[in-house]
Amino acid sequence: MSRVLFGVVALATAGQGFYFFGQFVATSVVFAITLLLFVYTLRRRESFTFDGHGRGVLITGCDSGFGHSLAMQLDGMGFMVFAGCLFPDGDGARNLVQECSSRMKVLKLDVTKDEDVASAKEFIQSNLPEKGLWAVVNNAGISDWSETEWNTISDYYRMADVNLFGCIRTTLPFLPLVRASKGRLVFVSSIFAFFNCLTMGSYSVSKRGMEAFADCLRVEMASFDVKVSIIQPGNFGPATKIVKDKTAGEIWDKLDEDQKTMFNRRYIEVANEYFKSLCKEGSTDSSRVIEAMVDAVTSPRPKFRYLLANKKDAVFFYAYPYLPTFVSDAVFSLSPIYHKRKSMLYTRKRSYS
């Protein structure tokens, strides 16, 4: 009988223990969430009240899109903006000069040219505000769609020269100035940096390389109190018009005879129309991206990465690193164009025996 009573008491004690442990865990979770929300709110408030007067910011790719909007936003916050434009006499550059304050400085800056970067550095050093160069925002970028095999080595070089080496070419010369002000380095990447989607090969390669560069730089610059952030927009094609408009005929004409034997023109036409329709489905409102870029420049505690995608893409993006490769590949193959590709792709069977 005593053994039974002892067992009952032991179970009751254990039950109480589990109950209190559960209470502790639940309380800890609630406390952690509350603390995170408090810190987030505080960080957002501090970011909003940041005074940009006396600080300079270099932004690449300001002719249009994100760079153009960010330049206007930061000018309104008091920053001296050095707006790098591919066409300094173009409509975008003229609009910045007309609509912004006298602090706005438009520069000719092709990020693929060493001489343009050198000239920009010389100009910025000669016109630095009293608090120095606070941030470099690597926004300039190009995009294109094509199956991996259809790209020539020149296509890969061109994509990487802007999206990857353009960032490196621009960032390195300005590191001493940003380090002196304990400022910010911001890189505009894409969710496609880690999505191995059909037809986005060369773009993904260039953006993934950019993120690797930024990640390495973030670890090294932490010793100097320089913050490094990566912006990861989803589909904002209509807002940026970054994707080059091309016809199926242009793609077809680039293929060699062997590729034309393996790929049929009808598939290229269907794929081209599908990609265009996909771009049109993107967001026309870039305000979320601009808000994130401003936060990366001004917040005392900027995020390492800012993911700006729709809910479906965001869920998959966060799950992607933990999925087995065959699962993530299967998800990508659910695309409607993938099934059309399988049924239309080959013009005839070939024998390699």
PDB file of N, CA and C in Angstrom, residues 100-136:
ATOM      1  N   CYS A 100      14.946  68.316 -55.943  1.00  0.00           N
ATOM      2  CA  CYS A 100      15.618  68.196 -54.641  1.00  0.00           C
ATOM      3  C   CYS A 100      16.329  69.487 -54.255  1.00  0.00           C
ATOM      4  N   SER A 101      16.929  69.460 -53.080  1.00  0.00           N
ATOM      5  CA  SER A 101      17.619  70.639 -52.562  1.00  0.00           C
ATOM      6  C   SER A 101      18.981  70.806 -53.233  1.00  0.00           C
ATOM      7  N   SER A 102      19.653  71.878 -52.857  1.00  0.00           N
ATOM      8  CA  SER A 102      20.990  72.136 -53.409  1.00  0.00           C
ATOM      9  C   SER A 102      22.012  71.132 -52.895  1.00  0.00           C
ATOM     10  N   ARG A 103      21.632  70.333 -51.890  1.00  0.00           N
ATOM     11  CA  ARG A 103      22.546  69.302 -51.387  1.00  0.00           C
ATOM     12  C   ARG A 103      22.695  68.145 -52.369  1.00  0.00           C
ATOM     13  N   MET A 104      21.742  67.988 -53.284  1.00  0.00           N
ATOM     14  CA  MET A 104      21.772  66.878 -54.238  1.00  0.00           C
ATOM     15  C   MET A 104      22.904  67.073 -55.249  1.00  0.00           C
ATOM     16  N   LYS A 105      23.794  66.086 -55.326  1.00  0.00           N
ATOM     17  CA  LYS A 105      24.915  66.129 -56.262  1.00  0.00           C
ATOM     18  C   LYS A 105      24.803  64.936 -57.219  1.00  0.00           C
ATOM     19  N   VAL A 106      24.562  65.224 -58.485  1.00  0.00           N
ATOM     20  CA  VAL A 106      24.451  64.161 -59.488  1.00  0.00           C
ATOM     21  C   VAL A 106      25.817  63.896 -60.101  1.00  0.00           C
ATOM     22  N   LEU A 107      26.198  62.617 -60.124  1.00  0.00           N
ATOM     23  CA  LEU A 107      27.501  62.217 -60.659  1.00  0.00           C
ATOM     24  C   LEU A 107      27.316  61.265 -61.831  1.00  0.00           C
ATOM     25  N   LYS A 108      28.223  61.328 -62.780  1.00  0.00           N
ATOM     26  CA  LYS A 108      28.266  60.291 -63.815  1.00  0.00           C
ATOM     27  C   LYS A 108      28.950  59.074 -63.207  1.00  0.00           C
ATOM     28  N   LEU A 109      28.241  57.966 -63.135  1.00  0.00           N
ATOM     29  CA  LEU A 109      28.815  56.785 -62.500  1.00  0.00           C
ATOM     30  C   LEU A 109      28.320  55.504 -63.165  1.00  0.00           C
ATOM     31  N   ASP A 110      29.167  54.975 -64.024  1.00  0.00           N
ATOM     32  CA  ASP A 110      28.965  53.643 -64.589  1.00  0.00           C
ATOM     33  C   ASP A 110      29.801  52.697 -63.739  1.00  0.00           C
ATOM     34  N   VAL A 111      29.154  51.824 -62.979  1.00  0.00           N
ATOM     35  CA  VAL A 111      29.872  50.996 -62.003  1.00  0.00           C
ATOM     36  C   VAL A 111      30.768  49.954 -62.662  1.00  0.00           C
ATOM     37  N   THR A 112      30.710  49.836 -63.978  1.00  0.00           N
ATOM     38  CA  THR A 112      31.600  48.898 -64.673  1.00  0.00           C
ATOM     39  C   THR A 112      32.900  49.565 -65.111  1.00  0.00           C
ATOM     40  N   LYS A 113      33.038  50.863 -64.850  1.00  0.00           N
ATOM     41  CA  LYS A 113      34.215  51.601 -65.318  1.00  0.00           C
ATOM     42  C   LYS A 113      35.029  52.129 -64.139  1.00  0.00           C
ATOM     43  N   ASP A 114      36.283  51.709 -64.075  1.00  0.00           N
ATOM     44  CA  ASP A 114      37.173  52.154 -63.001  1.00  0.00           C
ATOM     45  C   ASP A 114      37.328  53.668 -62.990  1.00  0.00           C
ATOM     46  N   GLU A 115      37.405  54.270 -64.188  1.00  0.00           N
ATOM     47  CA  GLU A 115      37.630  55.714 -64.264  1.00  0.00           C
ATOM     48  C   GLU A 115      36.439  56.505 -63.713  1.00  0.00           C
ATOM     49  N   ASP A 116      35.225  55.984 -63.892  1.00  0.00           N
ATOM     50  CA  ASP A 116      34.047  56.660 -63.337  1.00  0.00           C
ATOM     51  C   ASP A 116      34.058  56.612 -61.812  1.00  0.00           C
ATOM     52  N   VAL A 117      34.425  55.465 -61.269  1.00  0.00           N
ATOM     53  CA  VAL A 117      34.490  55.322 -59.810  1.00  0.00           C
ATOM     54  C   VAL A 117      35.569  56.235 -59.235  1.00  0.00           C
ATOM     55  N   ALA A 118      36.721  56.295 -59.917  1.00  0.00           N
ATOM     56  CA  ALA A 118      37.816  57.155 -59.454  1.00  0.00           C
ATOM     57  C   ALA A 118      37.405  58.627 -59.478  1.00  0.00           C
ATOM     58  N   SER A 119      36.715  59.039 -60.548  1.00  0.00           N
ATOM     59  CA  SER A 119      36.253  60.429 -60.646  1.00  0.00           C
ATOM     60  C   SER A 119      35.220  60.745 -59.571  1.00  0.00           C
ATOM     61  N   ALA A 120      34.335  59.773 -59.309  1.00  0.00           N
ATOM     62  CA  ALA A 120      33.324  59.966 -58.264  1.00  0.00           C
ATOM     63  C   ALA A 120      33.976  60.129 -56.899  1.00  0.00           C
ATOM     64  N   LYS A 121      34.986  59.322 -56.627  1.00  0.00           N
ATOM     65  CA  LYS A 121      35.674  59.422 -55.340  1.00  0.00           C
ATOM     66  C   LYS A 121      36.360  60.778 -55.193  1.00  0.00           C
ATOM     67  N   GLU A 122      36.999  61.218 -56.256  1.00  0.00           N
ATOM     68  CA  GLU A 122      37.684  62.518 -56.213  1.00  0.00           C
ATOM     69  C   GLU A 122      36.688  63.648 -55.946  1.00  0.00           C
ATOM     70  N   PHE A 123      35.533  63.588 -56.617  1.00  0.00           N
ATOM     71  CA  PHE A 123      34.514  64.626 -56.427  1.00  0.00           C
ATOM     72  C   PHE A 123      33.956  64.588 -55.008  1.00  0.00           C
ATOM     73  N   ILE A 124      33.662  63.399 -54.519  1.00  0.00           N
ATOM     74  CA  ILE A 124      33.076  63.266 -53.180  1.00  0.00           C
ATOM     75  C   ILE A 124      34.052  63.735 -52.105  1.00  0.00           C
ATOM     76  N   GLN A 125      35.319  63.368 -52.244  1.00  0.00           N
ATOM     77  CA  GLN A 125      36.320  63.814 -51.269  1.00  0.00           C
ATOM     78  C   GLN A 125      36.447  65.333 -51.247  1.00  0.00           C
ATOM     79  N   SER A 126      36.241  65.960 -52.410  1.00  0.00           N
ATOM     80  CA  SER A 126      36.356  67.416 -52.496  1.00  0.00           C
ATOM     81  C   SER A 126      35.098  68.132 -52.007  1.00  0.00           C
ATOM     82  N   ASN A 127      34.001  67.382 -51.849  1.00  0.00           N
ATOM     83  CA  ASN A 127      32.735  68.002 -51.468  1.00  0.00           C
ATOM     84  C   ASN A 127      32.094  67.345 -50.247  1.00  0.00           C
ATOM     85  N   LEU A 128      32.909  66.718 -49.422  1.00  0.00           N
ATOM     86  CA  LEU A 128      32.379  66.040 -48.242  1.00  0.00           C
ATOM     87  C   LEU A 128      31.758  67.033 -47.255  1.00  0.00           C
ATOM     88  N   PRO A 129      30.578  66.728 -46.718  1.00  0.00           N
ATOM     89  CA  PRO A 129      30.020  67.558 -45.641  1.00  0.00           C
ATOM     90  C   PRO A 129      30.822  67.354 -44.361  1.00  0.00           C
ATOM     91  N   GLU A 130      30.513  68.106 -43.328  1.00  0.00           N
ATOM     92  CA  GLU A 130      31.359  68.125 -42.129  1.00  0.00           C
ATOM     93  C   GLU A 130      31.441  66.782 -41.410  1.00  0.00           C
ATOM     94  N   LYS A 131      30.404  65.953 -41.498  1.00  0.00           N
ATOM     95  CA  LYS A 131      30.422  64.657 -40.813  1.00  0.00           C
ATOM     96  C   LYS A 131      30.865  63.505 -41.712  1.00  0.00           C
ATOM     97  N   GLY A 132      31.296  63.829 -42.918  1.00  0.00           N
ATOM     98  CA  GLY A 132      31.884  62.822 -43.790  1.00  0.00           C
ATOM     99  C   GLY A 132      30.886  61.993 -44.578  1.00  0.00           C
ATOM    100  N   LEU A 133      31.405  60.939 -45.195  1.00  0.00           N
ATOM    101  CA  LEU A 133      30.571  60.021 -45.977  1.00  0.00           C
ATOM    102  C   LEU A 133      29.989  58.974 -45.038  1.00  0.00           C
ATOM    103  N   TRP A 134      28.685  58.991 -44.881  1.00  0.00           N
ATOM    104  CA  TRP A 134      28.017  58.110 -43.930  1.00  0.00           C
ATOM    105  C   TRP A 134      27.705  56.741 -44.525  1.00  0.00           C
ATOM    106  N   ALA A 135      27.328  56.698 -45.794  1.00  0.00           N
ATOM    107  CA  ALA A 135      26.882  55.414 -46.351  1.00  0.00           C
ATOM    108  C   ALA A 135      27.156  55.310 -47.844  1.00  0.00           C
ATOM    109  N   VAL A 136      27.338  54.069 -48.281  1.00  0.00           N
ATOM    110  CA  VAL A 136      27.377  53.732 -49.705  1.00  0.00           C
ATOM    111  C   VAL A 136      26.260  52.725 -49.948  1.00  0.00           C
TER     112      VAL A 136
END
